[in-house]
Short mmCIF file of C-alpha atoms in Angstrom, two decimals:
data_model
loop_
_atom_site.label_atom_id
_atom_site.label_comp_id
_atom_site.label_asym_id
_atom_site.label_seq_id
_atom_site.Cartn_x
_atom_site.Cartn_y
_atom_site.Cartn_z
CA MET A 14 26.05 3.82 -90.67
CA PRO A 15 24.09 6.84 -90.44
CA ASP A 16 21.12 7.14 -88.22
CA PRO A 17 18.52 7.55 -91.14
CA VAL A 18 16.47 10.10 -88.72
CA THR A 19 19.87 12.24 -88.38
CA ALA A 20 21.45 12.20 -91.42
CA PRO A 21 21.42 15.86 -93.16
CA ARG A 22 19.26 15.38 -96.41
CA PRO A 23 20.53 16.79 -99.53
CA ALA A 24 19.99 20.06 -100.58
CA ARG A 25 16.90 21.10 -103.08
CA LEU A 26 17.49 22.74 -105.63
CA PRO A 27 14.21 25.41 -105.33
CA PRO A 28 11.41 24.79 -108.41
CA TRP A 29 12.47 27.82 -110.66
CA TRP A 30 16.09 27.21 -111.51
CA PRO A 31 15.71 25.63 -114.57
CA GLY A 32 13.92 28.55 -115.48
CA ALA A 33 16.42 30.93 -114.54
CA VAL A 34 18.72 29.15 -116.26
CA LEU A 35 16.99 29.46 -119.46
CA VAL A 36 16.43 33.89 -119.19
CA GLY A 37 19.97 32.67 -118.38
CA ALA A 38 21.22 31.05 -121.27
CA ALA A 39 18.35 33.06 -123.20
CA THR A 40 19.69 36.70 -122.33
CA VAL A 41 23.63 35.37 -123.05
CA ALA A 42 22.56 34.41 -126.13
CA ALA A 43 19.53 37.12 -126.98
CA LEU A 44 22.63 39.83 -126.59
CA THR A 45 25.43 38.05 -128.50
CA ALA A 46 23.09 37.91 -131.29
CA GLY A 47 22.53 41.74 -131.16
CA ALA A 48 26.81 42.07 -130.68
CA ALA A 49 27.22 40.15 -134.02
CA LEU A 50 24.67 41.62 -136.19
CA PRO A 51 23.58 45.28 -136.35
CA LEU A 52 20.62 44.31 -137.72
CA LEU A 53 19.11 42.77 -134.60
CA PRO A 54 19.19 44.13 -131.53
CA ALA A 55 19.32 42.37 -129.02
CA SER A 56 15.96 43.97 -127.68
CA THR A 57 14.52 41.64 -131.27
CA ALA A 58 16.76 38.79 -130.48
CA ALA A 59 15.31 38.21 -126.64
CA VAL A 60 11.29 38.54 -128.05
CA VAL A 61 11.91 36.47 -130.99
CA LEU A 62 13.72 33.56 -129.44
CA GLY A 63 10.78 33.82 -126.20
CA ALA A 64 8.40 33.63 -129.27
CA VAL A 65 9.79 30.17 -130.43
CA LEU A 66 9.64 28.83 -127.54
CA GLY A 67 6.16 29.71 -126.66
CA SER A 68 4.95 28.72 -130.59
CA THR A 69 6.09 25.47 -130.81
CA GLY A 70 5.02 24.13 -127.04
CA LEU A 71 8.45 24.30 -125.19
CA HIS A 72 7.70 26.58 -122.65
CA ARG A 73 7.01 23.92 -119.92
CA PRO A 74 5.74 24.67 -116.42
CA ALA A 75 8.77 24.59 -115.17
CA PHE A 76 10.09 27.73 -116.84
CA ARG A 77 7.23 29.01 -115.86
CA PRO A 78 8.22 30.86 -112.62
CA ALA A 79 10.96 32.19 -113.73
CA THR A 80 10.43 33.49 -117.38
CA ALA A 81 6.95 35.13 -115.21
CA PHE A 82 9.57 36.99 -113.44
CA ALA A 83 11.30 38.49 -115.74
CA SER A 84 8.41 39.51 -117.90
CA ARG A 85 7.06 41.46 -115.00
CA ARG A 86 10.14 42.44 -111.73
CA LEU A 87 13.13 43.12 -114.39
CA LEU A 88 11.40 44.83 -117.04
CA ARG A 89 10.11 47.42 -114.34
CA ALA A 90 13.52 47.10 -112.83
CA ALA A 91 14.22 48.39 -116.70
CA VAL A 92 11.87 51.07 -116.58
CA VAL A 93 13.34 52.51 -113.35
CA LEU A 94 16.76 52.59 -115.10
CA LEU A 95 16.18 53.83 -118.89
CA GLY A 96 15.06 56.75 -116.86
CA LEU A 97 19.32 57.09 -116.15
CA GLN A 98 19.70 56.96 -119.67
CA VAL A 99 18.09 60.52 -121.15
CA PRO A 100 20.10 63.53 -120.67
CA LEU A 101 17.63 66.37 -120.21
CA ALA A 102 19.78 68.84 -121.13
CA GLN A 103 20.53 67.28 -124.94
CA VAL A 104 16.64 66.95 -125.24
CA LEU A 105 15.99 70.47 -124.28
CA GLY A 106 18.53 71.04 -126.94
CA LEU A 107 16.59 69.84 -129.90
CA GLY A 108 14.72 73.65 -129.51
CA ALA A 109 11.23 74.02 -130.57
CA ALA A 110 10.98 72.41 -134.15
CA GLY A 111 11.85 69.59 -132.00
CA ALA A 112 9.28 69.29 -129.18
CA VAL A 113 6.81 70.11 -131.58
CA LEU A 114 7.90 67.23 -133.50
CA VAL A 115 7.71 65.42 -130.65
CA LEU A 116 5.28 66.05 -129.11
CA GLY A 117 2.85 66.08 -132.33
CA THR A 118 4.23 63.02 -133.41
CA VAL A 119 3.01 61.03 -130.37
CA ALA A 120 0.06 62.54 -129.51
CA VAL A 121 -1.42 61.77 -132.99
CA THR A 122 0.26 58.42 -132.72
CA PHE A 123 -1.50 57.41 -129.34
CA ALA A 124 -4.83 58.82 -130.81
CA GLY A 125 -5.35 57.94 -134.06
CA THR A 126 -4.03 54.19 -133.55
CA LEU A 127 -7.13 54.42 -130.57
CA LEU A 128 -9.05 54.82 -133.09
CA LEU A 129 -8.53 52.83 -135.62
CA GLY A 130 -8.64 49.84 -132.91
CA ARG A 131 -12.10 51.05 -132.78
CA LEU A 132 -12.71 50.43 -136.18
CA LEU A 133 -11.19 47.57 -136.83
CA ARG A 134 -12.78 46.50 -133.30
CA VAL A 135 -9.72 45.92 -131.29
CA ARG A 136 -10.51 45.22 -127.42
CA ARG A 137 -9.74 48.30 -126.02
CA GLU A 138 -7.01 47.74 -123.33
CA ARG A 139 -5.19 45.48 -126.37
CA THR A 140 -5.43 49.46 -128.39
CA LEU A 141 -4.48 51.12 -125.81
CA LEU A 142 -1.12 49.57 -124.93
CA VAL A 143 -0.14 48.83 -128.16
CA ALA A 144 -0.33 52.62 -128.69
CA THR A 145 0.74 53.71 -125.76
CA GLY A 146 3.96 51.29 -127.40
CA PHE A 147 4.33 52.56 -130.75
CA SER A 148 4.24 56.57 -129.30
CA ILE A 149 6.66 56.07 -127.24
CA CYS A 150 9.12 53.77 -126.70
CA GLY A 151 8.23 50.22 -127.98
CA ALA A 152 7.99 47.72 -124.80
CA SER A 153 9.29 49.76 -121.94
CA ALA A 154 5.82 52.27 -122.18
CA ILE A 155 3.32 49.16 -122.59
CA ALA A 156 5.03 47.52 -119.72
CA ALA A 157 4.42 51.18 -117.49
CA VAL A 158 0.77 51.71 -118.99
CA ARG A 159 -0.17 48.39 -118.32
CA PRO A 160 -0.89 48.37 -114.39
CA ALA A 161 -2.68 51.41 -115.30
CA THR A 162 -5.19 49.71 -117.76
CA ASP A 163 -7.51 46.55 -117.31
CA ALA A 164 -4.95 44.42 -119.56
CA ASP A 165 -5.02 40.92 -119.95
CA GLU A 166 -1.63 38.49 -120.21
CA ASP A 167 -2.86 38.00 -123.47
CA ASP A 168 -3.09 41.46 -124.17
CA THR A 169 0.02 42.42 -123.33
CA THR A 170 1.98 39.50 -124.89
CA THR A 171 0.45 40.68 -128.78
CA ALA A 172 1.37 44.10 -128.16
CA ILE A 173 4.71 43.34 -127.63
CA ALA A 174 4.72 40.89 -130.54
CA LEU A 175 4.02 44.19 -133.37
CA VAL A 176 6.00 46.27 -132.02
CA THR A 177 8.94 43.70 -131.72
CA LEU A 178 7.54 43.27 -135.75
CA CYS A 179 7.14 46.32 -136.59
CA GLY A 180 10.55 48.01 -135.04
CA THR A 181 12.17 44.57 -137.14
CA LEU A 182 10.74 46.49 -140.18
CA ALA A 183 11.45 49.58 -139.66
CA ILE A 184 15.42 48.92 -139.60
CA GLY A 185 15.42 47.50 -142.06
CA LEU A 186 12.88 49.41 -144.87
CA LEU A 187 13.91 53.39 -142.38
CA PRO A 188 17.34 53.46 -144.49
CA LEU A 189 16.65 52.23 -148.04
CA LEU A 190 13.68 54.92 -147.97
CA ARG A 191 15.90 58.06 -146.80
CA GLY A 192 17.55 58.31 -150.72
CA PRO A 193 13.78 58.24 -152.97
CA LEU A 194 12.61 60.52 -149.50
CA GLY A 195 14.76 63.42 -150.12
CA LEU A 196 16.02 62.90 -146.65
CA ASP A 197 19.15 64.91 -145.48
CA VAL A 198 21.09 63.19 -142.41
CA GLN A 199 19.44 66.02 -140.15
CA GLY A 200 15.98 65.44 -141.19
CA PHE A 201 16.46 61.40 -141.21
CA GLY A 202 17.82 60.96 -137.51
CA ALA A 203 14.91 62.97 -136.78
CA TRP A 204 12.59 61.03 -138.59
CA ALA A 205 13.95 57.63 -137.53
CA GLY A 206 14.03 59.48 -133.94
CA ALA A 207 10.43 60.31 -133.59
CA SER A 208 9.40 57.38 -135.65
CA VAL A 209 11.09 54.03 -134.76
CA HIS A 210 9.37 52.56 -131.64
CA ASP A 211 12.12 50.56 -129.51
CA VAL A 212 15.53 52.79 -128.28
CA GLY A 213 17.46 49.61 -129.06
CA GLN A 214 15.47 49.15 -132.79
CA ALA A 215 16.24 53.17 -132.95
CA VAL A 216 20.35 53.09 -132.49
CA ALA A 217 20.10 49.79 -134.55
CA VAL A 218 18.89 52.46 -137.71
CA GLY A 219 21.20 55.13 -136.91
CA ASP A 220 23.49 53.10 -136.76
CA LEU A 221 22.95 52.47 -140.63
CA VAL A 222 23.38 56.14 -141.63
CA THR A 223 25.95 57.47 -140.89
CA GLY A 224 25.72 61.16 -138.88
CA ALA A 225 22.44 60.12 -137.67
CA LEU A 226 23.02 58.23 -135.14
CA ALA A 227 23.32 61.13 -132.54
CA THR A 228 19.59 62.99 -133.99
CA VAL A 229 17.54 60.01 -133.47
CA VAL A 230 19.05 59.47 -130.52
CA ALA A 231 18.36 62.91 -129.10
CA VAL A 232 14.47 63.00 -130.36
CA LYS A 233 13.62 59.21 -129.73
CA LEU A 234 14.84 59.31 -125.83
CA ALA A 235 12.15 63.27 -125.76
CA ARG A 236 9.87 59.89 -126.89
CA VAL A 237 10.88 58.53 -123.88
CA LEU A 238 10.72 61.31 -121.68
CA LEU A 239 6.77 61.72 -122.30
CA LEU A 240 6.23 57.97 -120.51
CA ALA A 241 4.94 59.41 -117.38
CA PRO A 242 2.72 61.85 -118.53
CA LEU A 243 1.20 58.86 -120.78
CA VAL A 244 0.88 56.99 -118.07
CA LEU A 245 -0.62 59.74 -115.79
CA LEU A 246 -3.41 60.73 -118.05
CA VAL A 247 -4.54 57.08 -118.51
CA GLY A 248 -4.38 56.68 -114.88
CA LEU A 249 -6.42 59.33 -114.76
CA SER A 250 -8.73 58.35 -117.26
CA ARG A 251 -9.24 55.01 -115.49
CA ARG A 252 -10.26 56.87 -112.72
CA ARG A 253 -13.13 58.19 -113.90
CA ARG A 254 -14.60 55.49 -115.21
CA ALA A 255 -13.85 54.02 -111.90
CA ARG A 256 -16.45 56.30 -110.90
CA ALA A 257 -18.86 56.42 -113.28
CA GLY A 258 -19.50 53.07 -113.06
CA GLY A 259 -19.17 53.50 -109.30
CA ARG A 260 -16.48 51.10 -108.46
CA ALA A 261 -15.17 52.28 -105.06
CA HIS A 262 -11.72 50.89 -106.06
CA ARG A 263 -9.43 53.61 -107.00
CA PRO A 264 -6.46 52.75 -108.71
CA ALA A 265 -3.27 54.25 -108.54
CA LEU A 266 -2.50 57.89 -111.13
CA LEU A 267 1.15 56.57 -111.67
CA PRO A 268 2.53 53.04 -110.71
CA LEU A 269 5.61 53.10 -108.14
CA PHE A 270 8.13 51.82 -111.15
CA VAL A 271 7.24 55.21 -113.57
CA VAL A 272 7.50 57.18 -110.06
CA GLY A 273 11.22 55.86 -110.44
CA PHE A 274 11.57 56.40 -113.60
CA VAL A 275 10.81 60.13 -113.49
CA ALA A 276 12.85 60.31 -109.95
CA ALA A 277 15.99 58.41 -112.30
CA VAL A 278 15.22 61.05 -114.96
CA ALA A 279 15.50 64.07 -112.06
CA LEU A 280 18.51 62.29 -110.08
CA ARG A 281 19.85 61.80 -114.33
CA ALA A 282 19.40 65.91 -114.35
CA THR A 283 21.36 66.63 -111.48
CA GLY A 284 25.17 65.94 -112.79
CA VAL A 285 25.64 64.13 -109.51
CA LEU A 286 25.89 60.35 -111.02
CA PRO A 287 29.87 60.22 -112.91
CA GLY A 288 30.14 59.12 -116.29
CA GLU A 289 31.77 55.72 -115.89
CA LEU A 290 28.64 55.24 -113.54
CA LEU A 291 25.74 56.10 -116.47
CA THR A 292 27.54 53.68 -118.56
CA GLY A 293 27.76 51.26 -115.91
CA VAL A 294 23.97 51.49 -114.52
CA ALA A 295 22.97 51.25 -119.01
CA ARG A 296 24.76 47.77 -119.03
CA VAL A 297 22.75 46.50 -116.36
CA GLN A 298 19.35 48.01 -118.11
CA ASP A 299 19.87 46.79 -121.61
CA VAL A 300 20.36 43.39 -119.35
CA LEU A 301 17.59 43.01 -117.78
CA LEU A 302 15.26 44.30 -120.24
CA VAL A 303 16.54 41.55 -122.74
CA ALA A 304 15.81 39.20 -119.92
CA ALA A 305 12.63 40.76 -119.70
CA LEU A 306 11.59 40.50 -122.97
CA PHE A 307 12.45 36.95 -123.38
CA GLY A 308 9.96 35.86 -120.86
CA LEU A 309 7.98 38.48 -122.49
CA GLY A 310 8.44 36.79 -125.76
CA THR A 311 7.81 32.83 -124.21
CA GLY A 312 4.11 34.08 -124.56
CA ILE A 313 3.71 34.91 -127.82
CA ASP A 314 2.02 31.89 -129.81
CA VAL A 315 2.65 33.00 -133.63
CA PRO A 316 0.45 30.88 -135.03
CA ARG A 317 -2.28 32.01 -133.55
CA LEU A 318 -2.25 35.41 -132.96
CA VAL A 319 -2.02 34.62 -137.05
CA ARG A 320 -4.43 32.61 -136.99
CA THR A 321 -7.05 33.81 -134.86
CA ASP A 322 -6.19 37.88 -134.39
CA ARG A 323 -5.73 38.99 -137.43
CA ARG A 324 -7.42 42.43 -136.53
CA SER A 325 -4.76 42.78 -134.00
CA LEU A 326 -1.60 42.75 -136.98
CA ALA A 327 -3.72 45.09 -139.16
CA LEU A 328 -3.92 47.24 -135.57
CA GLY A 329 0.16 46.88 -135.57
CA LEU A 330 0.89 47.79 -139.61
CA ALA A 331 -1.88 50.73 -139.45
CA ALA A 332 -0.24 52.15 -136.20
CA TRP A 333 3.33 52.18 -137.74
CA LEU A 334 2.49 53.08 -141.03
CA LEU A 335 1.04 55.97 -138.71
CA VAL A 336 3.56 56.96 -136.34
CA ALA A 337 5.76 57.19 -139.85
CA GLY A 338 3.55 58.97 -141.76
CA VAL A 339 2.75 61.80 -138.59
CA ALA A 340 7.11 62.40 -138.24
CA LEU A 341 7.76 62.32 -141.65
CA ALA A 342 5.03 64.95 -142.37
CA GLY A 343 6.87 67.17 -139.02
CA VAL A 344 10.12 67.14 -140.04
CA ARG A 345 8.90 68.31 -143.46
CA LEU A 346 7.03 70.83 -142.30
CA LEU A 347 9.31 71.87 -139.46
CA GLY A 348 12.11 72.35 -141.63
CA LEU A 349 14.11 69.81 -139.54
#
């Protein structure tokens, strides 16, 4: 018989393995659903799957280490890689009218949502995340701006839930409104790109109107390009408040992963990266974002949100109407 003292002990699996398996399975399921159902982007499917677990009590403690890692680390990596999907030449090709549309829509939506949040008496930090998500690029923007705020996990998951809900509604509604609004393909593409929150949701809308996708993507990526400047402005505002409050701590103006996003945009602009590599990186970014959004979705408790946070729901719907209305007005005024 082997000496019990010297006998090898059976290898133990790391404590995070159940959650890693869950995140992997949910990511595959969301990507599969997104590929099979044009009206359901994988990012939306991931949030829905996570919210099902979070709302039904199935998000067990054994899963939390891996879902927390996905919602933080993987989301930040996805934001960095998002920078490689922003072609500066294509964005600059929108011209002066396109730039005015994007800048005006982002500025009015951001400032207007902050005002609406104050009127509805929604927590300032939560309102800030909602304003960022609706004006820039959904969950990626929320993740980027959160380190520059005092927002907590509940603020983050609520903001993610709201942009997911309204972005999903936009996929079904915007193409139906094209005819009644009298928008041609170009005008519809500019409107959708300037008003739909998440990149995946914007692509889904563009796919539903023949010929609109290129314009949707160009305008949408122009909004994404404003991510770093907005985070910088939020960081500066937080520093001013810290000084006014006599606090010695000086928050970072730009989180490191947002600096990585800027570097990725600059690297893409050099033209040194081959198209095949960019395509592969885009696929990796999709997978990381879907996994991260599933992790974030597990923090969403839909019954509690509906029961106790109707003001946040009202803020999300109002911000959605605001961005859609401002973008439509911009398209009309600029003749796009």
